[in-house]
mmCIF file of N, CA and C and ligand atoms in Angstrom:
data_model
loop_
_atom_site.group_PDB
_atom_site.id
_atom_site.type_symbol
_atom_site.label_atom_id
_atom_site.label_comp_id
_atom_site.label_asym_id
_atom_site.label_seq_id
_atom_site.Cartn_x
_atom_site.Cartn_y
_atom_site.Cartn_z
ATOM 1 N N MET A 708 -19.210 14.780 22.583
ATOM 2 C CA MET A 708 -18.036 15.395 21.961
ATOM 3 C C MET A 708 -16.773 14.824 22.592
ATOM 4 N N ASN A 709 -15.814 14.433 21.787
ATOM 5 C CA ASN A 709 -14.499 14.159 22.355
ATOM 6 C C ASN A 709 -13.397 14.604 21.419
ATOM 7 N N ARG A 710 -12.176 14.369 21.840
ATOM 8 C CA ARG A 710 -11.027 14.949 21.148
ATOM 9 C C ARG A 710 -10.011 13.881 20.792
ATOM 10 N N THR A 711 -9.265 14.147 19.734
ATOM 11 C CA THR A 711 -8.170 13.260 19.347
ATOM 12 C C THR A 711 -6.979 14.107 18.916
ATOM 13 N N LEU A 712 -5.783 13.520 19.000
ATOM 14 C CA LEU A 712 -4.600 14.224 18.497
ATOM 15 C C LEU A 712 -4.315 13.782 17.079
ATOM 16 N N SER A 713 -4.125 14.751 16.197
ATOM 17 C CA SER A 713 -3.719 14.502 14.813
ATOM 18 C C SER A 713 -2.340 15.101 14.591
ATOM 19 N N ILE A 714 -1.529 14.419 13.798
ATOM 20 C CA ILE A 714 -0.281 15.023 13.304
ATOM 21 C C ILE A 714 -0.266 14.885 11.785
ATOM 22 N N ILE A 715 -0.111 16.006 11.101
ATOM 23 C CA ILE A 715 0.158 15.974 9.662
ATOM 24 C C ILE A 715 1.672 15.853 9.521
ATOM 25 N N LYS A 716 2.104 14.752 8.924
ATOM 26 C CA LYS A 716 3.502 14.324 8.986
ATOM 27 C C LYS A 716 4.375 15.008 7.909
ATOM 28 N N PRO A 717 5.713 14.852 8.045
ATOM 29 C CA PRO A 717 6.623 15.585 7.140
ATOM 30 C C PRO A 717 6.405 15.326 5.649
ATOM 31 N N ASP A 718 5.989 14.124 5.262
ATOM 32 C CA ASP A 718 5.790 13.894 3.812
ATOM 33 C C ASP A 718 4.708 14.815 3.274
ATOM 34 N N ALA A 719 3.735 15.136 4.129
ATOM 35 C CA ALA A 719 2.625 15.995 3.696
ATOM 36 C C ALA A 719 3.003 17.477 3.753
ATOM 37 N N THR A 720 3.710 17.897 4.810
ATOM 38 C CA THR A 720 4.102 19.313 4.856
ATOM 39 C C THR A 720 5.057 19.620 3.697
ATOM 40 N N LYS A 721 5.940 18.662 3.374
ATOM 41 C CA LYS A 721 6.888 18.885 2.271
ATOM 42 C C LYS A 721 6.183 19.066 0.939
ATOM 43 N N ARG A 722 5.053 18.359 0.762
ATOM 44 C CA ARG A 722 4.319 18.457 -0.509
ATOM 45 C C ARG A 722 3.278 19.578 -0.499
ATOM 46 N N ASN A 723 3.207 20.337 0.631
ATOM 47 C CA ASN A 723 2.292 21.481 0.716
ATOM 48 C C ASN A 723 0.833 21.059 0.528
ATOM 49 N N ILE A 724 0.462 19.953 1.196
ATOM 50 C CA ILE A 724 -0.918 19.455 1.062
ATOM 51 C C ILE A 724 -1.656 19.469 2.403
ATOM 52 N N THR A 725 -1.189 20.321 3.330
ATOM 53 C CA THR A 725 -1.853 20.335 4.640
ATOM 54 C C THR A 725 -3.288 20.866 4.521
ATOM 55 N N GLY A 726 -3.503 21.795 3.613
ATOM 56 C CA GLY A 726 -4.859 22.323 3.417
ATOM 57 C C GLY A 726 -5.809 21.265 2.875
ATOM 58 N N SER A 727 -5.304 20.438 1.955
ATOM 59 C CA SER A 727 -6.147 19.372 1.396
ATOM 60 C C SER A 727 -6.533 18.375 2.486
ATOM 61 N N ILE A 728 -5.602 18.100 3.400
ATOM 62 C CA ILE A 728 -5.905 17.180 4.504
ATOM 63 C C ILE A 728 -6.891 17.830 5.474
ATOM 64 N N ASN A 729 -6.669 19.110 5.783
ATOM 65 C CA ASN A 729 -7.610 19.796 6.677
ATOM 66 C C ASN A 729 -9.014 19.854 6.077
ATOM 67 N N LYS A 730 -9.113 19.956 4.760
ATOM 68 C CA LYS A 730 -10.440 19.986 4.128
ATOM 69 C C LYS A 730 -11.178 18.666 4.375
ATOM 70 N N ILE A 731 -10.461 17.550 4.254
ATOM 71 C CA ILE A 731 -11.102 16.252 4.504
ATOM 72 C C ILE A 731 -11.542 16.165 5.970
ATOM 73 N N ILE A 732 -10.679 16.635 6.883
ATOM 74 C CA ILE A 732 -11.028 16.622 8.309
ATOM 75 C C ILE A 732 -12.317 17.419 8.533
ATOM 76 N N GLU A 733 -12.365 18.622 8.000
ATOM 77 C CA GLU A 733 -13.516 19.501 8.244
ATOM 78 C C GLU A 733 -14.760 19.004 7.516
ATOM 79 N N ASP A 734 -14.584 18.435 6.328
ATOM 80 C CA ASP A 734 -15.736 17.897 5.591
ATOM 81 C C ASP A 734 -16.373 16.724 6.334
ATOM 82 N N ASN A 735 -15.613 16.108 7.254
ATOM 83 C CA ASN A 735 -16.120 14.973 8.018
ATOM 84 C C ASN A 735 -16.482 15.353 9.451
ATOM 85 N N ASN A 736 -16.848 16.618 9.629
ATOM 86 C CA ASN A 736 -17.436 17.090 10.888
ATOM 87 C C ASN A 736 -16.511 17.044 12.089
ATOM 88 N N LEU A 737 -15.210 17.084 11.846
ATOM 89 C CA LEU A 737 -14.276 17.273 12.960
ATOM 90 C C LEU A 737 -13.828 18.729 12.933
ATOM 91 N N ILE A 738 -13.762 19.331 14.119
ATOM 92 C CA ILE A 738 -13.377 20.737 14.232
ATOM 93 C C ILE A 738 -11.930 20.807 14.722
ATOM 94 N N ILE A 739 -11.112 21.601 14.041
ATOM 95 C CA ILE A 739 -9.715 21.787 14.451
ATOM 96 C C ILE A 739 -9.713 22.840 15.557
ATOM 97 N N VAL A 740 -9.630 22.387 16.818
ATOM 98 C CA VAL A 740 -9.740 23.312 17.953
ATOM 99 C C VAL A 740 -8.372 23.779 18.451
ATOM 100 N N ALA A 741 -7.297 23.207 17.895
ATOM 101 C CA ALA A 741 -5.930 23.683 18.167
ATOM 102 C C ALA A 741 -5.055 23.195 17.024
ATOM 103 N N GLN A 742 -4.049 24.000 16.685
ATOM 104 C CA GLN A 742 -3.183 23.617 15.571
ATOM 105 C C GLN A 742 -1.875 24.413 15.646
ATOM 106 N N LYS A 743 -0.738 23.717 15.518
ATOM 107 C CA LYS A 743 0.527 24.457 15.388
ATOM 108 C C LYS A 743 1.524 23.682 14.544
ATOM 109 N N ARG A 744 2.377 24.455 13.856
ATOM 110 C CA ARG A 744 3.421 23.883 13.004
ATOM 111 C C ARG A 744 4.709 23.890 13.804
ATOM 112 N N ILE A 745 5.314 22.722 13.961
ATOM 113 C CA ILE A 745 6.528 22.600 14.771
ATOM 114 C C ILE A 745 7.517 21.662 14.079
ATOM 115 N N LYS A 746 8.754 21.717 14.543
ATOM 116 C CA LYS A 746 9.758 20.748 14.115
ATOM 117 C C LYS A 746 10.040 19.883 15.332
ATOM 118 N N LEU A 747 9.804 18.583 15.219
ATOM 119 C CA LEU A 747 10.032 17.685 16.350
ATOM 120 C C LEU A 747 11.530 17.504 16.583
ATOM 121 N N SER A 748 11.950 17.603 17.829
ATOM 122 C CA SER A 748 13.316 17.206 18.181
ATOM 123 C C SER A 748 13.345 15.679 18.243
ATOM 124 N N ARG A 749 14.541 15.119 18.203
ATOM 125 C CA ARG A 749 14.675 13.665 18.327
ATOM 126 C C ARG A 749 14.045 13.184 19.649
ATOM 127 N N ASP A 750 14.337 13.888 20.743
ATOM 128 C CA ASP A 750 13.786 13.509 22.061
ATOM 129 C C ASP A 750 12.261 13.521 22.063
ATOM 130 N N LYS A 751 11.701 14.564 21.485
ATOM 131 C CA LYS A 751 10.238 14.711 21.491
ATOM 132 C C LYS A 751 9.596 13.600 20.654
ATOM 133 N N ALA A 752 10.209 13.297 19.496
ATOM 134 C CA ALA A 752 9.673 12.233 18.632
ATOM 135 C C ALA A 752 9.819 10.868 19.304
ATOM 136 N N GLU A 753 10.959 10.621 19.928
ATOM 137 C CA GLU A 753 11.168 9.326 20.602
ATOM 138 C C GLU A 753 10.190 9.150 21.754
ATOM 139 N N GLY A 754 9.934 10.228 22.481
ATOM 140 C CA GLY A 754 8.971 10.151 23.587
ATOM 141 C C GLY A 754 7.568 9.873 23.074
ATOM 142 N N PHE A 755 7.226 10.520 21.976
ATOM 143 C CA PHE A 755 5.881 10.334 21.425
ATOM 144 C C PHE A 755 5.666 8.904 20.958
ATOM 145 N N TYR A 756 6.676 8.323 20.324
ATOM 146 C CA TYR A 756 6.553 6.969 19.776
ATOM 147 C C TYR A 756 7.197 5.912 20.677
ATOM 148 N N ALA A 757 7.328 6.209 21.961
ATOM 149 C CA ALA A 757 8.007 5.286 22.896
ATOM 150 C C ALA A 757 7.432 3.869 22.836
ATOM 151 N N ILE A 758 6.133 3.772 22.592
ATOM 152 C CA ILE A 758 5.486 2.450 22.547
ATOM 153 C C ILE A 758 6.064 1.572 21.429
ATOM 154 N N HIS A 759 6.670 2.207 20.421
ATOM 155 C CA HIS A 759 7.226 1.450 19.282
ATOM 156 C C HIS A 759 8.749 1.275 19.369
ATOM 157 N N LYS A 760 9.339 1.570 20.539
ATOM 158 C CA LYS A 760 10.812 1.659 20.572
ATOM 159 C C LYS A 760 11.522 0.339 20.285
ATOM 160 N N ASP A 761 10.832 -0.778 20.457
ATOM 161 C CA ASP A 761 11.461 -2.078 20.164
ATOM 162 C C ASP A 761 11.132 -2.597 18.761
ATOM 163 N N LYS A 762 10.387 -1.822 17.992
ATOM 164 C CA LYS A 762 10.019 -2.266 16.638
ATOM 165 C C LYS A 762 11.183 -2.053 15.673
ATOM 166 N N PRO A 763 11.281 -2.903 14.658
ATOM 167 C CA PRO A 763 12.382 -2.770 13.691
ATOM 168 C C PRO A 763 12.351 -1.434 12.925
ATOM 169 N N PHE A 764 11.173 -0.827 12.816
ATOM 170 C CA PHE A 764 11.063 0.415 12.043
ATOM 171 C C PHE A 764 11.259 1.670 12.890
ATOM 172 N N PHE A 765 11.580 1.502 14.197
ATOM 173 C CA PHE A 765 11.612 2.665 15.104
ATOM 174 C C PHE A 765 12.612 3.740 14.665
ATOM 175 N N ASN A 766 13.859 3.364 14.379
ATOM 176 C CA ASN A 766 14.866 4.376 14.028
ATOM 177 C C ASN A 766 14.501 5.139 12.760
ATOM 178 N N ASP A 767 14.040 4.407 11.760
ATOM 179 C CA ASP A 767 13.593 5.057 10.521
ATOM 180 C C ASP A 767 12.424 6.007 10.788
ATOM 181 N N LEU A 768 11.522 5.563 11.654
ATOM 182 C CA LEU A 768 10.346 6.378 11.980
ATOM 183 C C LEU A 768 10.771 7.704 12.617
ATOM 184 N N ILE A 769 11.749 7.644 13.528
ATOM 185 C CA ILE A 769 12.216 8.863 14.193
ATOM 186 C C ILE A 769 12.946 9.771 13.191
ATOM 187 N N GLU A 770 13.767 9.177 12.335
ATOM 188 C CA GLU A 770 14.441 9.963 11.282
ATOM 189 C C GLU A 770 13.420 10.715 10.434
ATOM 190 N N TYR A 771 12.417 9.973 10.010
ATOM 191 C CA TYR A 771 11.370 10.547 9.149
ATOM 192 C C TYR A 771 10.584 11.637 9.878
ATOM 193 N N MET A 772 10.170 11.373 11.101
ATOM 194 C CA MET A 772 9.310 12.330 11.816
ATOM 195 C C MET A 772 10.058 13.610 12.196
ATOM 196 N N THR A 773 11.406 13.553 12.184
ATOM 197 C CA THR A 773 12.195 14.747 12.482
ATOM 198 C C THR A 773 12.797 15.366 11.211
ATOM 199 N N SER A 774 12.370 14.874 10.050
ATOM 200 C CA SER A 774 12.988 15.295 8.783
ATOM 201 C C SER A 774 12.410 16.590 8.231
ATOM 202 N N GLY A 775 11.357 17.096 8.832
ATOM 203 C CA GLY A 775 10.722 18.322 8.353
ATOM 204 C C GLY A 775 9.638 18.732 9.319
ATOM 205 N N PRO A 776 8.981 19.847 9.034
ATOM 206 C CA PRO A 776 7.933 20.304 9.948
ATOM 207 C C PRO A 776 6.741 19.347 9.995
ATOM 208 N N VAL A 777 6.049 19.375 11.117
ATOM 209 C CA VAL A 777 4.781 18.663 11.252
ATOM 210 C C VAL A 777 3.736 19.660 11.750
ATOM 211 N N ILE A 778 2.472 19.330 11.518
ATOM 212 C CA ILE A 778 1.371 20.120 12.077
ATOM 213 C C ILE A 778 0.714 19.255 13.146
ATOM 214 N N VAL A 779 0.772 19.700 14.393
ATOM 215 C CA VAL A 779 0.047 18.983 15.451
ATOM 216 C C VAL A 779 -1.291 19.678 15.662
ATOM 217 N N GLN A 780 -2.327 18.859 15.826
ATOM 218 C CA GLN A 780 -3.679 19.404 15.879
ATOM 219 C C GLN A 780 -4.505 18.666 16.922
ATOM 220 N N VAL A 781 -5.446 19.365 17.511
ATOM 221 C CA VAL A 781 -6.480 18.714 18.304
ATOM 222 C C VAL A 781 -7.779 18.797 17.513
ATOM 223 N N LEU A 782 -8.378 17.639 17.277
ATOM 224 C CA LEU A 782 -9.653 17.567 16.553
ATOM 225 C C LEU A 782 -10.753 17.225 17.541
ATOM 226 N N GLN A 783 -11.873 17.888 17.390
ATOM 227 C CA GLN A 783 -12.990 17.658 18.299
ATOM 228 C C GLN A 783 -14.242 17.320 17.512
ATOM 229 N N GLY A 784 -15.013 16.386 18.030
ATOM 230 C CA GLY A 784 -16.276 16.024 17.392
ATOM 231 C C GLY A 784 -16.828 14.768 18.022
ATOM 232 N N GLU A 785 -17.979 14.354 17.517
ATOM 233 C CA GLU A 785 -18.594 13.137 18.034
ATOM 234 C C GLU A 785 -17.680 11.957 17.705
ATOM 235 N N ASN A 786 -17.373 11.152 18.719
ATOM 236 C CA ASN A 786 -16.531 9.967 18.479
ATOM 237 C C ASN A 786 -15.215 10.307 17.767
ATOM 238 N N ALA A 787 -14.582 11.395 18.183
ATOM 239 C CA ALA A 787 -13.452 11.938 17.418
ATOM 240 C C ALA A 787 -12.347 10.915 17.145
ATOM 241 N N VAL A 788 -12.024 10.097 18.143
ATOM 242 C CA VAL A 788 -10.915 9.149 17.972
ATOM 243 C C VAL A 788 -11.226 8.175 16.834
ATOM 244 N N GLN A 789 -12.368 7.521 16.912
ATOM 245 C CA GLN A 789 -12.718 6.520 15.897
ATOM 246 C C GLN A 789 -13.035 7.176 14.554
ATOM 247 N N GLN A 790 -13.729 8.306 14.630
ATOM 248 C CA GLN A 790 -14.064 9.029 13.394
ATOM 249 C C GLN A 790 -12.799 9.379 12.615
ATOM 250 N N TYR A 791 -11.775 9.860 13.324
ATOM 251 C CA TYR A 791 -10.546 10.240 12.616
ATOM 252 C C TYR A 791 -9.809 9.007 12.107
ATOM 253 N N ARG A 792 -9.780 7.925 12.909
ATOM 254 C CA ARG A 792 -9.151 6.692 12.408
ATOM 255 C C ARG A 792 -9.836 6.244 11.107
ATOM 256 N N ASN A 793 -11.161 6.375 11.056
ATOM 257 C CA ASN A 793 -11.885 5.975 9.844
ATOM 258 C C ASN A 793 -11.484 6.840 8.641
ATOM 259 N N ILE A 794 -11.368 8.134 8.874
ATOM 260 C CA ILE A 794 -11.020 9.051 7.783
ATOM 261 C C ILE A 794 -9.571 8.863 7.336
ATOM 262 N N MET A 795 -8.686 8.519 8.299
ATOM 263 C CA MET A 795 -7.260 8.324 7.970
ATOM 264 C C MET A 795 -7.064 7.130 7.054
ATOM 265 N N GLY A 796 -7.727 6.043 7.348
ATOM 266 C CA GLY A 796 -7.507 4.797 6.623
ATOM 267 C C GLY A 796 -6.391 3.977 7.254
ATOM 268 N N ALA A 797 -6.153 2.804 6.697
ATOM 269 C CA ALA A 797 -5.197 1.850 7.260
ATOM 270 C C ALA A 797 -3.776 2.403 7.234
ATOM 271 N N THR A 798 -2.947 1.916 8.170
ATOM 272 C CA THR A 798 -1.543 2.344 8.281
ATOM 273 C C THR A 798 -0.818 2.213 6.944
ATOM 274 N N ASN A 799 -0.995 1.058 6.303
ATOM 275 C CA ASN A 799 -0.415 0.822 4.974
ATOM 276 C C ASN A 799 -1.396 1.310 3.907
ATOM 277 N N PRO A 800 -1.013 2.322 3.130
ATOM 278 C CA PRO A 800 -1.968 2.883 2.156
ATOM 279 C C PRO A 800 -2.466 1.851 1.139
ATOM 280 N N ASP A 801 -1.694 0.781 0.928
ATOM 281 C CA ASP A 801 -2.165 -0.284 0.023
ATOM 282 C C ASP A 801 -3.451 -0.917 0.541
ATOM 283 N N ASN A 802 -3.642 -0.854 1.877
ATOM 284 C CA ASN A 802 -4.834 -1.453 2.478
ATOM 285 C C ASN A 802 -5.901 -0.417 2.836
ATOM 286 N N ALA A 803 -5.632 0.847 2.543
ATOM 287 C CA ALA A 803 -6.569 1.907 2.949
ATOM 288 C C ALA A 803 -7.742 1.986 1.982
ATOM 289 N N GLU A 804 -8.907 2.302 2.555
ATOM 290 C CA GLU A 804 -10.112 2.385 1.732
ATOM 291 C C GLU A 804 -10.132 3.659 0.901
ATOM 292 N N GLU A 805 -10.809 3.566 -0.220
ATOM 293 C CA GLU A 805 -11.046 4.687 -1.122
ATOM 294 C C GLU A 805 -11.624 5.866 -0.330
ATOM 295 N N GLY A 806 -11.125 7.063 -0.607
ATOM 296 C CA GLY A 806 -11.674 8.257 0.042
ATOM 297 C C GLY A 806 -10.990 8.617 1.352
ATOM 298 N N THR A 807 -10.118 7.731 1.864
ATOM 299 C CA THR A 807 -9.410 8.055 3.103
ATOM 300 C C THR A 807 -8.167 8.901 2.801
ATOM 301 N N ILE A 808 -7.685 9.602 3.833
ATOM 302 C CA ILE A 808 -6.512 10.477 3.659
ATOM 303 C C ILE A 808 -5.313 9.662 3.193
ATOM 304 N N ARG A 809 -5.111 8.502 3.821
ATOM 305 C CA ARG A 809 -3.928 7.716 3.459
ATOM 306 C C ARG A 809 -4.041 7.118 2.060
ATOM 307 N N LYS A 810 -5.249 6.714 1.662
ATOM 308 C CA LYS A 810 -5.424 6.211 0.294
ATOM 309 C C LYS A 810 -5.070 7.301 -0.714
ATOM 310 N N GLU A 811 -5.527 8.518 -0.384
ATOM 311 C CA GLU A 811 -5.333 9.613 -1.338
ATOM 312 C C GLU A 811 -3.902 10.156 -1.347
ATOM 313 N N PHE A 812 -3.279 10.241 -0.154
ATOM 314 C CA PHE A 812 -2.028 11.012 -0.068
ATOM 315 C C PHE A 812 -0.801 10.231 0.381
ATOM 316 N N ALA A 813 -0.952 9.124 1.125
ATOM 317 C CA ALA A 813 0.224 8.465 1.700
ATOM 318 C C ALA A 813 1.132 7.928 0.602
ATOM 319 N N LEU A 814 2.455 7.969 0.860
ATOM 320 C CA LEU A 814 3.433 7.506 -0.118
ATOM 321 C C LEU A 814 3.743 6.027 0.088
ATOM 322 N N ASN A 815 3.753 5.582 1.348
ATOM 323 C CA ASN A 815 4.065 4.192 1.691
ATOM 324 C C ASN A 815 3.716 3.982 3.164
ATOM 325 N N ILE A 816 4.004 2.781 3.682
ATOM 326 C CA ILE A 816 3.576 2.455 5.056
ATOM 327 C C ILE A 816 4.215 3.378 6.089
ATOM 328 N N GLN A 817 5.405 3.893 5.822
ATOM 329 C CA GLN A 817 6.034 4.818 6.780
ATOM 330 C C GLN A 817 5.569 6.252 6.541
ATOM 331 N N GLU A 818 5.717 6.714 5.305
ATOM 332 C CA GLU A 818 5.370 8.105 4.980
ATOM 333 C C GLU A 818 3.882 8.165 4.656
ATOM 334 N N ASN A 819 3.085 8.007 5.731
ATOM 335 C CA ASN A 819 1.651 7.842 5.519
ATOM 336 C C ASN A 819 0.823 9.057 5.929
ATOM 337 N N SER A 820 1.468 10.218 5.910
ATOM 338 C CA SER A 820 0.822 11.546 5.899
ATOM 339 C C SER A 820 0.177 12.011 7.197
ATOM 340 N N VAL A 821 -0.405 11.103 7.982
ATOM 341 C CA VAL A 821 -1.103 11.532 9.202
ATOM 342 C C VAL A 821 -0.946 10.530 10.343
ATOM 343 N N HIS A 822 -1.033 11.083 11.554
ATOM 344 C CA HIS A 822 -1.164 10.283 12.780
ATOM 345 C C HIS A 822 -2.508 10.596 13.405
ATOM 346 N N GLY A 823 -3.126 9.611 14.033
ATOM 347 C CA GLY A 823 -4.315 9.848 14.859
ATOM 348 C C GLY A 823 -4.272 8.939 16.069
ATOM 349 N N SER A 824 -4.700 9.454 17.218
ATOM 350 C CA SER A 824 -4.717 8.655 18.449
ATOM 351 C C SER A 824 -5.576 7.409 18.254
ATOM 352 N N ASP A 825 -5.249 6.348 19.019
ATOM 353 C CA ASP A 825 -5.975 5.077 18.840
ATOM 354 C C ASP A 825 -6.937 4.743 19.978
ATOM 355 N N SER A 826 -7.035 5.590 21.003
ATOM 356 C CA SER A 826 -8.008 5.383 22.083
ATOM 357 C C SER A 826 -8.222 6.718 22.787
ATOM 358 N N ASP A 827 -9.304 6.814 23.555
ATOM 359 C CA ASP A 827 -9.558 8.061 24.294
ATOM 360 C C ASP A 827 -8.458 8.330 25.311
ATOM 361 N N ASP A 828 -7.977 7.271 25.975
ATOM 362 C CA ASP A 828 -6.908 7.460 26.968
ATOM 363 C C ASP A 828 -5.641 7.976 26.306
ATOM 364 N N ASN A 829 -5.258 7.353 25.187
ATOM 365 C CA ASN A 829 -4.057 7.828 24.481
ATOM 366 C C ASN A 829 -4.259 9.222 23.910
ATOM 367 N N ALA A 830 -5.470 9.528 23.475
ATOM 368 C CA ALA A 830 -5.742 10.878 22.958
ATOM 369 C C ALA A 830 -5.443 11.918 24.029
ATOM 370 N N LYS A 831 -5.889 11.673 25.253
ATOM 371 C CA LYS A 831 -5.637 12.638 26.343
ATOM 372 C C LYS A 831 -4.139 12.797 26.579
ATOM 373 N N LEU A 832 -3.428 11.666 26.638
ATOM 374 C CA LEU A 832 -1.971 11.718 26.858
ATOM 375 C C LEU A 832 -1.275 12.465 25.726
ATOM 376 N N GLU A 833 -1.664 12.135 24.492
ATOM 377 C CA GLU A 833 -0.991 12.727 23.330
ATOM 378 C C GLU A 833 -1.310 14.219 23.198
ATOM 379 N N ILE A 834 -2.544 14.611 23.495
ATOM 380 C CA ILE A 834 -2.905 16.037 23.452
ATOM 381 C C ILE A 834 -2.073 16.801 24.485
ATOM 382 N N ASN A 835 -1.976 16.226 25.694
ATOM 383 C CA ASN A 835 -1.182 16.893 26.749
ATOM 384 C C ASN A 835 0.300 16.931 26.425
ATOM 385 N N TYR A 836 0.750 16.009 25.563
ATOM 386 C CA TYR A 836 2.169 15.964 25.179
ATOM 387 C C TYR A 836 2.548 17.182 24.329
ATOM 388 N N PHE A 837 1.564 17.735 23.629
ATOM 389 C CA PHE A 837 1.852 18.863 22.726
ATOM 390 C C PHE A 837 1.162 20.175 23.093
ATOM 391 N N PHE A 838 0.070 20.111 23.824
ATOM 392 C CA PHE A 838 -0.733 21.316 24.039
ATOM 393 C C PHE A 838 -1.017 21.568 25.506
ATOM 394 N N ASP A 839 -0.999 22.848 25.842
ATOM 395 C CA ASP A 839 -1.528 23.319 27.100
ATOM 396 C C ASP A 839 -3.041 23.498 26.904
ATOM 397 N N GLU A 840 -3.814 23.209 27.938
ATOM 398 C CA GLU A 840 -5.273 23.337 27.808
ATOM 399 C C GLU A 840 -5.662 24.745 27.299
ATOM 400 N N SER A 841 -4.907 25.761 27.685
ATOM 401 C CA SER A 841 -5.229 27.142 27.288
ATOM 402 C C SER A 841 -5.058 27.371 25.779
ATOM 403 N N GLU A 842 -4.368 26.449 25.089
ATOM 404 C CA GLU A 842 -4.157 26.597 23.637
ATOM 405 C C GLU A 842 -5.287 25.949 22.825
ATOM 406 N N ILE A 843 -6.196 25.267 23.521
ATOM 407 C CA ILE A 843 -7.280 24.556 22.831
ATOM 408 C C ILE A 843 -8.543 25.396 22.957
ATOM 409 N N ILE A 844 -9.038 25.849 21.806
ATOM 410 C CA ILE A 844 -10.149 26.807 21.812
ATOM 411 C C ILE A 844 -11.370 26.169 21.156
ATOM 412 N N ASN A 845 -12.400 25.957 21.932
ATOM 413 C CA ASN A 845 -13.645 25.391 21.426
ATOM 414 C C ASN A 845 -14.322 26.302 20.423
HETATM 415 P P1 IDP B 1961 -0.846 4.064 13.006
HETATM 416 O O1 IDP B 1961 -0.124 5.347 12.674
HETATM 417 O O2 IDP B 1961 -1.809 3.653 11.913
HETATM 418 O O3 IDP B 1961 -1.494 4.077 14.368
HETATM 419 P P2 IDP B 1961 1.257 2.391 14.161
HETATM 420 O O4 IDP B 1961 1.290 0.894 14.087
HETATM 421 O O5 IDP B 1961 0.922 3.007 15.472
HETATM 422 O O6 IDP B 1961 0.268 2.893 13.000
HETATM 423 O O7 IDP B 1961 2.685 2.887 13.660
HETATM 424 C C1 IDP B 1961 3.103 4.224 13.873
HETATM 425 C C2 IDP B 1961 3.767 4.726 12.613
HETATM 426 O O8 IDP B 1961 4.972 3.998 12.380
HETATM 427 C C3 IDP B 1961 2.953 4.520 11.317
HETATM 428 O O9 IDP B 1961 1.973 5.492 11.105
HETATM 429 C C4 IDP B 1961 4.050 4.571 10.266
HETATM 430 O O10 IDP B 1961 4.476 5.909 10.006
HETATM 431 C C5 IDP B 1961 5.173 3.815 10.979
HETATM 432 N N1 IDP B 1961 5.118 2.356 10.691
HETATM 433 C C6 IDP B 1961 4.241 1.441 11.189
HETATM 434 N N2 IDP B 1961 4.489 0.203 10.730
HETATM 435 C C7 IDP B 1961 5.563 0.322 9.907
HETATM 436 C C8 IDP B 1961 6.320 -0.614 9.118
HETATM 437 O O11 IDP B 1961 6.049 -1.814 9.085
HETATM 438 N N3 IDP B 1961 7.363 -0.091 8.388
HETATM 439 C C9 IDP B 1961 7.707 1.236 8.415
HETATM 440 N N4 IDP B 1961 7.025 2.141 9.151
HETATM 441 C C10 IDP B 1961 5.961 1.711 9.886
HETATM 442 MG MG1 MG B 1962 -0.604 4.204 16.246
#
């Protein structure tokens, strides 16, 4: 069993499709062991995406991620990090496989509905960035 951090992004909360995304998560044997709806501050979003701070899309990304509520979640299951990346699909929905969250719901490469950690080490860091261990319930 391991854990990954998921974020349901503002394009999805605005369209009221968080339940549809959670259904795909649960149908694929990941358990939502923590979940909260928050509004990211600019500081919090910049800290989360610090690795991308030199990318040309960074400012737009921060604008977008602070443009509405997000749902931050901890998902648990076998191979959670890779399993969730598989279910999410490619960053650019044009390249995402049929049946993935991004293929079904993403609007474009930026407004792509979900975030998922890309390694076990980053998952731990990202989970700790949003959750206290006491908020994660097996
Ligand atoms: P990931 O979310 O699939 O891990 P990353 O490369 O880590 O993709 O990028 C983080 C987020 O930044 C993406 O999910 C997307 O919202 C945004 N992003 C990535 N590449 C681009 C781009 O080329 N143009 C606009 N936004 C982008
Ligand atoms: Mg990434």
